[in-house]
């Protein structure tokens, strides 16, 4: 057993402070300590991406990061992207275009897609598929996820145009 | 999934990191992006009582492109490589290879230093660095030394790096001519069944220089000097490519696993090398 560390991080805009063993994986910090249970665990080999969150501007698999590494970081999860009453454009598009079935990959998918569209607001289908390749889905066959992301990109572009 | 407990350190300079390494010897390991080490710790295949996180260590980042060489700090991530315009201009093979490594999330975290120092023959950067004749800077308690990528790999997970040394940078002579990194894999994120790094220089109609290295076809990357030599002075006709492939096949030593039996890997290695040579030539 190692010494606990004093950890501070900002999660979905809220400052969190706690003591944790360095080995605690960030996904467990989120789910069990902070009760942010949108990000999921689908594997133990860093493949599935169900645990994807945005950390200091990067899409990361929170199962492959120790809480100690994330000390001082700013983290956004699916819970920070929208609310049931005020969906983020990606959340609305996944709903509209049937981009989910069981919903287990969805928080990671949408969190990753939000970063993808930030970096590439107008991606081709190929760029979407490649840019989402770190996220596995067992239900959808991906087709409707691609459509959802395309629709969200179009929605975000027209919202931006309207604002200008 | 659950790693064993460890003491965690986040030094801010190299001297601090080195002193922790020296104090704990075999019981300490440095961690860069963590995307090979943490998975091994979660499977309890790596036992690391003292973990040194390099993320805050000064001087390990940065991409520098000069007139004759490229310097990549060890903590440069795969995504840094992909998004660096001047680097892509100077050595496009790096971006081409990095885009075939892992997936977006892993590329935000995984570093070039971790990729080359890991020692897993499945990693793509080691063969690429041998192709490009890169050298690695290792810093230890007695100072720093340079080791050629072509001399660095001894066996699976065994490299020329001493336990108390940290790999701090990768230096690459500015590559010339056409390039290709061709990788056969089962799916996104998989290590190669076979991969080839090729850099070729065209002079008139003939090939004046060629460098070839292969990935995941032995317990180390394989620099194929004879395969490159088989192309030099030719117009890269079919006979020359066949000779290069034959020379390459003499240098690899694949083993059977879920990616296929030895005969299959040997076949794929030949196909991949031919494709890489043809693509590099078309760009030369």
Short mmCIF file of C-alpha atoms in Angstrom, two decimals:
data_model
loop_
_atom_site.label_atom_id
_atom_site.label_comp_id
_atom_site.label_asym_id
_atom_site.label_seq_id
_atom_site.Cartn_x
_atom_site.Cartn_y
_atom_site.Cartn_z
CA UNK A 1 0.00 0.00 0.00
CA UNK A 2 1.43 3.31 -0.98
CA UNK A 3 0.85 6.70 0.56
CA UNK A 4 -2.24 8.55 -0.47
CA UNK A 5 -1.78 11.71 -2.46
CA UNK A 6 -3.61 14.97 -2.21
CA UNK A 7 -5.30 15.35 -5.60
CA UNK A 8 -7.01 18.38 -7.08
CA UNK A 9 -8.75 18.39 -10.43
CA UNK A 10 -11.49 20.24 -12.21
CA UNK A 11 -14.21 17.95 -13.51
CA UNK A 12 -16.97 19.41 -15.67
CA UNK A 13 -16.10 22.84 -14.33
CA UNK A 14 -16.25 21.83 -10.68
CA UNK A 15 -13.17 21.76 -8.47
CA UNK A 16 -12.63 18.43 -6.76
CA UNK A 17 -10.17 17.69 -3.97
CA UNK A 18 -9.55 14.36 -2.33
CA UNK A 19 -6.96 11.87 -1.12
CA UNK A 20 -6.26 8.90 -3.37
CA UNK A 21 -3.71 6.22 -3.94
CA UNK A 22 -1.62 7.09 -7.00
CA UNK A 23 -2.59 3.79 -8.67
CA UNK A 24 -6.27 4.65 -8.79
CA UNK A 25 -7.24 4.73 -12.47
CA UNK A 26 -8.94 7.94 -13.56
CA UNK A 27 -12.02 6.01 -14.71
CA UNK A 28 -12.51 4.75 -11.13
CA UNK A 29 -11.97 8.23 -9.74
CA UNK A 30 -14.74 9.50 -11.98
CA UNK A 31 -17.16 6.64 -11.49
CA UNK A 32 -16.70 5.54 -7.90
CA UNK A 33 -15.29 8.57 -6.15
CA UNK A 34 -17.08 11.40 -7.95
CA UNK A 35 -20.16 9.41 -8.99
CA UNK A 36 -19.77 10.50 -12.61
CA UNK A 37 -20.88 7.21 -14.11
CA UNK A 38 -21.36 8.16 -17.76
CA UNK A 39 -17.87 7.05 -18.79
CA UNK A 40 -17.82 3.24 -18.84
CA UNK A 41 -15.37 0.36 -18.71
CA UNK A 42 -15.51 -2.05 -21.63
CA UNK A 43 -12.10 -3.67 -21.60
CA UNK A 44 -8.84 -3.97 -19.72
CA UNK A 45 -6.46 -3.51 -22.66
CA UNK A 46 -7.10 0.13 -23.63
CA UNK A 47 -8.94 -0.72 -26.83
CA UNK A 48 -12.63 0.05 -26.48
CA UNK A 49 -12.65 3.76 -25.62
CA UNK A 50 -15.85 3.54 -23.54
CA UNK A 51 -13.96 5.41 -20.80
CA UNK A 52 -13.01 8.33 -23.09
CA UNK A 53 -13.00 11.77 -21.50
CA UNK A 54 -11.41 15.07 -22.49
CA UNK A 55 -8.40 15.89 -20.35
CA UNK A 56 -6.54 19.17 -20.84
CA UNK A 57 -7.85 19.33 -24.40
CA UNK A 58 -7.02 15.76 -25.40
CA UNK A 59 -9.29 12.77 -25.86
CA UNK A 60 -7.94 10.21 -23.41
CA UNK A 61 -8.93 6.74 -22.31
CA UNK A 62 -9.38 7.27 -18.60
CA UNK A 63 -8.69 3.58 -17.92
CA UNK A 64 -5.12 4.18 -19.02
CA UNK A 65 -4.27 7.05 -16.76
CA UNK A 66 -3.51 7.06 -13.06
CA UNK A 67 -5.24 9.66 -10.94
CA UNK A 68 -1.76 10.81 -9.95
CA UNK A 69 -1.04 11.75 -13.58
CA UNK A 70 -4.30 13.66 -13.79
CA UNK A 71 -3.52 15.72 -10.69
CA UNK A 72 -4.12 19.36 -11.60
CA UNK A 73 -5.94 18.48 -14.81
CA UNK A 74 -9.16 19.75 -16.28
CA UNK A 75 -11.52 16.91 -17.23
CA UNK A 76 -14.75 16.93 -19.22
CA UNK A 77 -17.04 13.91 -19.34
CA UNK A 78 -20.33 13.30 -21.12
CA UNK A 79 -22.08 14.85 -18.11
CA UNK A 80 -20.27 18.13 -18.84
CA UNK A 81 -21.34 18.31 -22.48
CA UNK A 82 -25.07 18.82 -22.06
CA UNK A 83 -28.08 18.06 -19.90
CA UNK A 84 -31.29 16.14 -20.66
CA UNK A 85 -33.08 19.48 -21.08
CA UNK A 86 -30.33 21.12 -23.06
CA UNK A 87 -28.61 18.57 -25.23
CA UNK A 88 -25.30 19.24 -26.87
CA UNK A 89 -25.65 19.11 -30.71
CA UNK A 90 -23.88 15.73 -30.73
CA UNK A 91 -26.21 14.33 -28.09
CA UNK A 92 -29.21 15.58 -30.03
CA UNK A 93 -27.86 14.14 -33.27
CA UNK A 94 -27.13 10.71 -31.76
CA UNK A 95 -30.73 10.68 -30.56
CA UNK A 96 -32.19 11.87 -33.84
CA UNK A 97 -30.10 9.58 -36.05
CA UNK A 98 -30.21 6.47 -33.90
CA UNK A 99 -26.48 6.57 -33.12
CA UNK A 100 -26.91 4.38 -30.06
CA UNK A 101 -28.69 1.29 -28.91
CA UNK A 102 -27.50 -0.11 -25.55
CA UNK A 103 -25.82 3.20 -24.80
CA UNK A 104 -22.71 1.73 -23.22
CA UNK A 105 -20.22 3.16 -25.74
CA UNK A 106 -22.18 6.38 -26.22
CA UNK A 107 -20.60 8.58 -23.52
CA UNK A 108 -17.12 7.77 -24.83
CA UNK A 109 -18.27 8.09 -28.45
CA UNK A 110 -19.82 11.51 -27.95
CA UNK A 111 -16.97 12.82 -25.83
CA UNK A 112 -14.49 11.71 -28.48
CA UNK A 113 -16.68 13.09 -31.28
CA UNK A 114 -16.82 16.47 -29.54
CA UNK A 115 -13.05 16.71 -29.69
CA UNK A 116 -12.95 15.42 -33.26
CA UNK A 117 -15.35 18.16 -34.40
CA UNK A 118 -13.41 20.77 -32.48
CA UNK A 119 -10.28 19.81 -34.41
CA UNK A 120 -12.00 19.12 -37.70
CA UNK A 121 -15.41 20.85 -37.89
CA UNK A 122 -16.23 19.54 -41.35
CA UNK A 123 -14.93 15.96 -41.54
CA UNK A 124 -15.48 13.56 -44.42
CA UNK A 125 -17.01 10.17 -43.72
CA UNK A 126 -13.56 8.64 -43.91
CA UNK A 127 -12.16 11.19 -41.47
CA UNK A 128 -15.00 10.47 -39.06
CA UNK A 129 -14.44 6.73 -39.20
CA UNK A 130 -10.70 7.12 -38.73
CA UNK A 131 -11.09 9.81 -36.07
CA UNK A 132 -13.46 7.57 -34.09
CA UNK A 133 -11.37 4.43 -34.48
CA UNK A 134 -10.40 4.35 -30.81
CA UNK A 135 -14.05 3.73 -29.85
CA UNK A 136 -15.67 0.33 -30.29
CA UNK A 137 -19.45 -0.19 -30.56
CA UNK A 138 -21.16 -3.58 -30.36
CA UNK A 139 -24.67 -2.46 -31.36
CA UNK A 140 -24.83 0.08 -34.15
CA UNK A 141 -22.41 -1.14 -36.80
CA UNK A 142 -21.14 2.46 -36.76
CA UNK A 143 -23.22 3.64 -39.75
CA UNK A 144 -25.61 5.71 -37.67
CA UNK A 145 -22.81 7.00 -35.49
CA UNK A 146 -21.19 8.41 -38.64
CA UNK A 147 -24.53 9.94 -39.67
CA UNK A 148 -25.01 11.41 -36.19
CA UNK A 149 -21.60 13.04 -36.24
CA UNK A 150 -22.15 14.39 -39.75
CA UNK A 151 -25.50 15.82 -38.67
CA UNK A 152 -24.00 17.39 -35.56
CA UNK A 153 -21.21 18.92 -37.63
CA UNK A 154 -23.76 20.45 -40.02
CA UNK A 155 -25.86 21.70 -37.10
CA UNK A 156 -22.86 23.26 -35.40
CA UNK A 157 -21.74 24.90 -38.64
CA UNK A 158 -25.14 26.46 -39.27
CA UNK A 159 -25.41 27.60 -35.64
CA UNK A 160 -22.01 29.23 -36.01
CA UNK A 161 -23.04 30.89 -39.24
CA UNK A 162 -26.22 32.19 -37.65
CA UNK A 163 -24.23 33.65 -34.77
CA UNK A 164 -21.93 35.54 -37.13
CA UNK B 1 -7.35 -4.23 -14.61
CA UNK B 2 -6.11 -3.35 -11.11
CA UNK B 3 -2.45 -2.37 -10.92
CA UNK B 4 -0.39 -3.02 -7.81
CA UNK B 5 0.38 -0.10 -5.53
CA UNK B 6 3.37 2.11 -6.19
CA UNK B 7 5.04 5.27 -5.01
CA UNK B 8 4.54 8.08 -7.52
CA UNK B 9 6.99 10.81 -8.42
CA UNK B 10 6.58 13.74 -10.77
CA UNK B 11 9.99 15.42 -10.98
CA UNK B 12 10.36 18.69 -12.86
CA UNK B 13 13.89 18.21 -14.10
CA UNK B 14 16.02 15.41 -15.47
CA UNK B 15 18.39 15.41 -12.51
CA UNK B 16 15.44 14.75 -10.22
CA UNK B 17 14.21 11.88 -12.37
CA UNK B 18 17.70 10.36 -12.60
CA UNK B 19 18.26 10.51 -8.86
CA UNK B 20 15.03 8.59 -8.19
CA UNK B 21 16.04 6.00 -10.78
CA UNK B 22 19.45 5.67 -9.21
CA UNK B 23 18.08 5.39 -5.69
CA UNK B 24 15.60 2.61 -6.49
CA UNK B 25 17.41 0.75 -9.29
CA UNK B 26 15.32 -2.04 -10.76
CA UNK B 27 12.34 -1.07 -8.62
CA UNK B 28 11.86 2.22 -10.46
CA UNK B 29 10.59 2.88 -13.98
CA UNK B 30 9.99 6.07 -15.89
CA UNK B 31 6.62 6.58 -17.55
CA UNK B 32 5.95 8.78 -20.58
CA UNK B 33 2.47 8.47 -22.10
CA UNK B 34 1.77 5.34 -20.10
CA UNK B 35 0.08 3.50 -22.96
CA UNK B 36 2.33 0.47 -22.88
CA UNK B 37 3.38 0.56 -19.24
CA UNK B 38 -0.04 1.06 -17.61
CA UNK B 39 -1.66 -1.79 -19.59
CA UNK B 40 1.20 -4.06 -18.44
CA UNK B 41 0.78 -2.86 -14.86
CA UNK B 42 -2.97 -3.53 -15.04
CA UNK B 43 -2.20 -7.10 -16.08
CA UNK B 44 0.44 -7.29 -13.33
CA UNK B 45 2.99 -8.17 -15.97
CA UNK B 46 5.05 -5.14 -14.99
CA UNK B 47 5.90 -4.61 -11.36
CA UNK B 48 6.84 -1.00 -10.71
CA UNK B 49 7.16 -0.10 -7.02
CA UNK B 50 8.44 3.38 -7.89
CA UNK B 51 6.85 5.14 -10.84
CA UNK B 52 8.47 8.28 -12.23
CA UNK B 53 6.09 10.33 -14.36
CA UNK B 54 8.05 12.38 -16.91
CA UNK B 55 5.21 14.72 -17.92
CA UNK B 56 6.62 17.75 -16.06
CA UNK B 57 10.32 17.15 -16.76
CA UNK B 58 11.71 20.15 -18.55
CA UNK B 59 13.50 19.71 -21.86
CA UNK B 60 11.86 16.47 -23.01
CA UNK B 61 9.38 18.05 -25.42
CA UNK B 62 9.78 19.92 -28.63
CA UNK B 63 10.18 19.23 -32.32
CA UNK B 64 13.12 20.97 -33.97
CA UNK B 65 13.65 20.82 -37.71
CA UNK B 66 16.94 22.25 -38.96
CA UNK B 67 18.75 22.18 -42.30
CA UNK B 68 20.29 18.77 -41.76
CA UNK B 69 18.47 17.04 -38.94
CA UNK B 70 15.35 16.67 -36.86
CA UNK B 71 15.26 16.47 -33.10
CA UNK B 72 12.25 15.01 -31.37
CA UNK B 73 12.10 15.33 -27.60
CA UNK B 74 11.26 11.99 -26.04
CA UNK B 75 7.89 13.25 -24.78
CA UNK B 76 6.71 14.37 -28.22
CA UNK B 77 3.42 12.54 -28.76
CA UNK B 78 2.27 10.73 -31.88
CA UNK B 79 -0.38 13.39 -32.30
CA UNK B 80 2.30 16.13 -32.05
CA UNK B 81 4.12 14.38 -34.92
CA UNK B 82 0.97 14.14 -37.03
CA UNK B 83 0.08 17.80 -36.57
CA UNK B 84 3.49 19.41 -37.05
CA UNK B 85 3.58 20.97 -40.53
CA UNK B 86 7.32 21.63 -40.71
CA UNK B 87 8.08 18.10 -39.57
CA UNK B 88 5.73 16.64 -42.16
CA UNK B 89 7.42 18.76 -44.79
CA UNK B 90 10.88 17.58 -43.73
CA UNK B 91 10.13 13.91 -43.05
CA UNK B 92 6.66 12.91 -44.24
CA UNK B 93 7.29 9.25 -43.42
CA UNK B 94 6.97 10.11 -39.71
CA UNK B 95 3.39 11.30 -40.12
CA UNK B 96 2.55 8.42 -42.42
CA UNK B 97 3.77 5.94 -39.81
CA UNK B 98 2.29 7.73 -36.79
CA UNK B 99 -1.16 7.62 -38.40
CA UNK B 100 -0.88 3.83 -38.50
CA UNK B 101 -0.06 3.59 -34.80
CA UNK B 102 -2.84 2.83 -32.32
CA UNK B 103 -5.89 5.15 -32.34
CA UNK B 104 -6.60 8.84 -31.71
CA UNK B 105 -6.79 8.64 -27.92
CA UNK B 106 -3.60 6.61 -27.63
CA UNK B 107 -1.83 9.00 -30.02
CA UNK B 108 -2.63 11.99 -27.81
CA UNK B 109 -0.73 10.30 -24.98
CA UNK B 110 1.80 7.88 -26.45
CA UNK B 111 5.22 9.40 -27.08
CA UNK B 112 7.99 8.81 -29.57
CA UNK B 113 10.45 8.17 -26.73
CA UNK B 114 8.19 5.58 -25.15
CA UNK B 115 7.59 3.92 -28.48
CA UNK B 116 11.29 3.54 -29.26
CA UNK B 117 12.42 2.73 -25.72
CA UNK B 118 9.68 0.18 -24.96
CA UNK B 119 11.52 -2.62 -26.74
CA UNK B 120 8.38 -4.40 -27.93
CA UNK B 121 9.03 -5.61 -31.49
CA UNK B 122 5.40 -4.73 -32.27
CA UNK B 123 6.09 -1.01 -31.97
CA UNK B 124 6.38 0.77 -35.33
CA UNK B 125 8.79 3.60 -34.56
CA UNK B 126 11.85 1.41 -33.90
CA UNK B 127 11.98 0.03 -37.45
CA UNK B 128 11.20 3.45 -38.83
CA UNK B 129 14.07 4.95 -36.85
CA UNK B 130 16.41 2.25 -38.12
CA UNK B 131 15.35 3.01 -41.67
CA UNK B 132 16.06 6.71 -41.10
CA UNK B 133 19.35 5.99 -39.30
CA UNK B 134 18.21 7.91 -36.23
CA UNK B 135 20.11 8.04 -32.98
CA UNK B 136 18.79 8.06 -29.43
CA UNK B 137 20.11 10.27 -26.66
CA UNK B 138 20.42 8.45 -23.35
CA UNK B 139 21.14 10.38 -20.20
CA UNK B 140 22.40 8.63 -17.09
CA UNK B 141 24.27 9.46 -13.91
CA UNK B 142 27.54 9.70 -15.85
CA UNK B 143 26.23 12.04 -18.50
CA UNK B 144 24.77 11.57 -21.91
CA UNK B 145 25.53 9.26 -24.84
CA UNK B 146 24.16 8.62 -28.30
CA UNK B 147 23.17 5.17 -29.50
CA UNK B 148 22.22 4.46 -33.11
CA UNK B 149 18.74 3.04 -33.57
CA UNK B 150 20.40 0.31 -35.63
CA UNK B 151 22.43 -0.72 -32.57
CA UNK B 152 19.81 -0.16 -29.88
CA UNK B 153 17.65 -3.29 -30.02
CA UNK B 154 19.02 -6.51 -28.54
CA UNK B 155 15.97 -8.73 -28.03
CA UNK B 156 12.30 -8.41 -27.10
CA UNK B 157 12.14 -5.75 -24.37
CA UNK B 158 15.94 -5.72 -24.21
CA UNK B 159 17.69 -2.59 -25.45
CA UNK B 160 21.01 -0.83 -25.06
CA UNK B 161 19.48 1.49 -22.47
CA UNK B 162 20.84 0.87 -18.98
CA UNK B 163 18.39 0.72 -16.06
CA UNK B 164 19.52 4.07 -14.70
CA UNK B 165 19.34 5.87 -18.05
CA UNK B 166 16.51 7.90 -19.56
CA UNK B 167 15.99 8.23 -23.30
CA UNK B 168 15.61 11.97 -23.77
CA UNK B 169 15.57 12.61 -27.53
CA UNK B 170 15.57 11.11 -30.99
CA UNK B 171 17.75 12.73 -33.66
CA UNK B 172 17.09 11.96 -37.31
CA UNK B 173 19.26 13.03 -40.25
CA UNK B 174 17.02 14.87 -42.68
CA UNK B 175 15.68 12.13 -44.96
CA UNK B 176 15.97 12.49 -48.73
CA UNK B 177 13.83 11.19 -51.55
CA UNK B 178 10.72 9.05 -51.61
CA UNK B 179 9.29 7.31 -48.61
CA UNK B 180 6.69 4.80 -47.49
CA UNK B 181 5.59 3.17 -44.28
CA UNK B 182 3.46 0.21 -45.27
CA UNK B 183 1.79 -1.83 -42.54
CA UNK B 184 -0.38 -4.92 -42.70
CA UNK B 185 -2.57 -5.22 -39.63
CA UNK B 186 -5.76 -7.03 -38.64
CA UNK B 187 -7.54 -3.87 -37.55
CA UNK B 188 -7.03 -0.34 -36.25
CA UNK B 189 -4.71 -0.28 -33.28
CA UNK B 190 -3.17 -3.66 -33.95
CA UNK B 191 0.54 -4.23 -34.05
CA UNK B 192 1.77 -5.17 -37.52
CA UNK B 193 1.57 -8.63 -39.01
CA UNK B 194 4.37 -7.13 -41.08
CA UNK B 195 5.41 -3.57 -41.79
CA UNK B 196 8.11 -1.96 -43.89
CA UNK B 197 9.79 1.44 -43.70
CA UNK B 198 11.42 2.48 -46.96
CA UNK B 199 13.29 5.62 -47.96
CA UNK B 200 14.67 5.83 -51.53
CA UNK B 201 16.64 8.40 -53.50
CA UNK B 202 16.18 8.62 -57.27
CA UNK B 203 18.97 9.92 -59.46
CA UNK B 204 17.88 10.18 -63.05
CA UNK B 205 16.24 6.82 -63.73
CA UNK B 206 18.13 4.84 -61.15
CA UNK B 207 18.11 4.46 -57.40
CA UNK B 208 21.12 6.07 -55.74
CA UNK B 209 20.32 5.29 -52.10
CA UNK B 210 17.88 2.99 -50.33
CA UNK B 211 17.14 2.22 -46.72
CA UNK B 212 14.79 -0.51 -45.56
CA UNK B 213 13.70 -1.75 -42.14
CA UNK B 214 10.98 -4.20 -41.12
CA UNK B 215 8.65 -4.24 -38.11
CA UNK B 216 7.38 -7.15 -35.99
CA UNK B 217 9.10 -9.85 -37.99
CA UNK B 218 11.70 -10.80 -35.41
CA UNK B 219 12.22 -10.18 -31.69
CA UNK B 220 13.67 -6.79 -32.67
CA UNK B 221 13.11 -4.44 -35.58
CA UNK B 222 15.17 -5.56 -38.56
CA UNK B 223 17.32 -3.12 -40.51
CA UNK B 224 17.86 -4.76 -43.91
CA UNK B 225 21.09 -3.33 -45.24
CA UNK B 226 21.36 -5.97 -47.97
CA UNK B 227 17.83 -5.29 -49.16
CA UNK B 228 18.61 -1.60 -49.59
CA UNK B 229 21.88 -2.45 -51.35
CA UNK B 230 19.99 -4.69 -53.79
CA UNK B 231 18.11 -1.63 -55.05
CA UNK B 232 20.99 0.81 -55.36
CA UNK B 233 22.18 1.29 -58.92
CA UNK B 234 19.08 -0.33 -60.41
CA UNK B 235 16.08 1.23 -62.14
CA UNK B 236 13.91 -0.62 -59.65
CA UNK B 237 12.76 -3.15 -62.19
CA UNK B 238 11.02 -6.31 -61.10
CA UNK B 239 14.29 -8.22 -60.74
CA UNK B 240 15.71 -5.57 -58.39
CA UNK B 241 12.63 -5.60 -56.20
CA UNK B 242 12.67 -9.40 -56.10
CA UNK B 243 16.32 -9.29 -55.05
CA UNK B 244 15.54 -6.78 -52.31
CA UNK B 245 12.65 -8.92 -51.03
CA UNK B 246 14.84 -12.02 -51.04
CA UNK B 247 17.55 -10.17 -49.11
CA UNK B 248 14.97 -8.94 -46.59
CA UNK B 249 13.56 -12.45 -46.11
CA UNK B 250 17.06 -13.60 -45.19
CA UNK B 251 17.14 -11.11 -42.34
CA UNK B 252 13.79 -11.66 -40.63
CA UNK B 253 12.83 -14.35 -38.16
CA UNK B 254 9.07 -14.18 -37.54
CA UNK B 255 7.32 -16.34 -34.97
CA UNK B 256 3.86 -17.82 -35.07
CA UNK B 257 1.08 -16.12 -33.14
CA UNK B 258 -2.55 -15.02 -33.61
CA UNK B 259 -1.45 -12.97 -36.61
CA UNK B 260 -0.53 -16.13 -38.46
CA UNK B 261 2.01 -18.88 -39.00
CA UNK B 262 5.56 -18.21 -40.08
CA UNK B 263 4.92 -19.01 -43.74
CA UNK B 264 2.10 -16.47 -43.86
CA UNK B 265 4.13 -13.75 -42.16
CA UNK B 266 7.01 -14.38 -44.54
CA UNK B 267 4.64 -14.06 -47.48
CA UNK B 268 3.08 -10.88 -46.10
CA UNK B 269 6.51 -9.39 -45.41
CA UNK B 270 7.38 -9.79 -49.08
CA UNK B 271 4.09 -8.27 -50.26
CA UNK B 272 4.39 -5.35 -47.86
CA UNK B 273 7.98 -4.60 -48.77
CA UNK B 274 7.19 -4.64 -52.48
CA UNK B 275 4.31 -2.22 -51.95
CA UNK B 276 6.46 0.05 -49.81
CA UNK B 277 9.27 0.11 -52.36
CA UNK B 278 6.87 0.86 -55.22
CA UNK B 279 5.17 3.65 -53.29
CA UNK B 280 8.46 5.17 -52.13
CA UNK B 281 9.75 5.04 -55.72
CA UNK B 282 6.63 6.78 -57.03
CA UNK B 283 7.31 9.59 -54.57
CA UNK B 284 11.08 9.75 -55.13
#
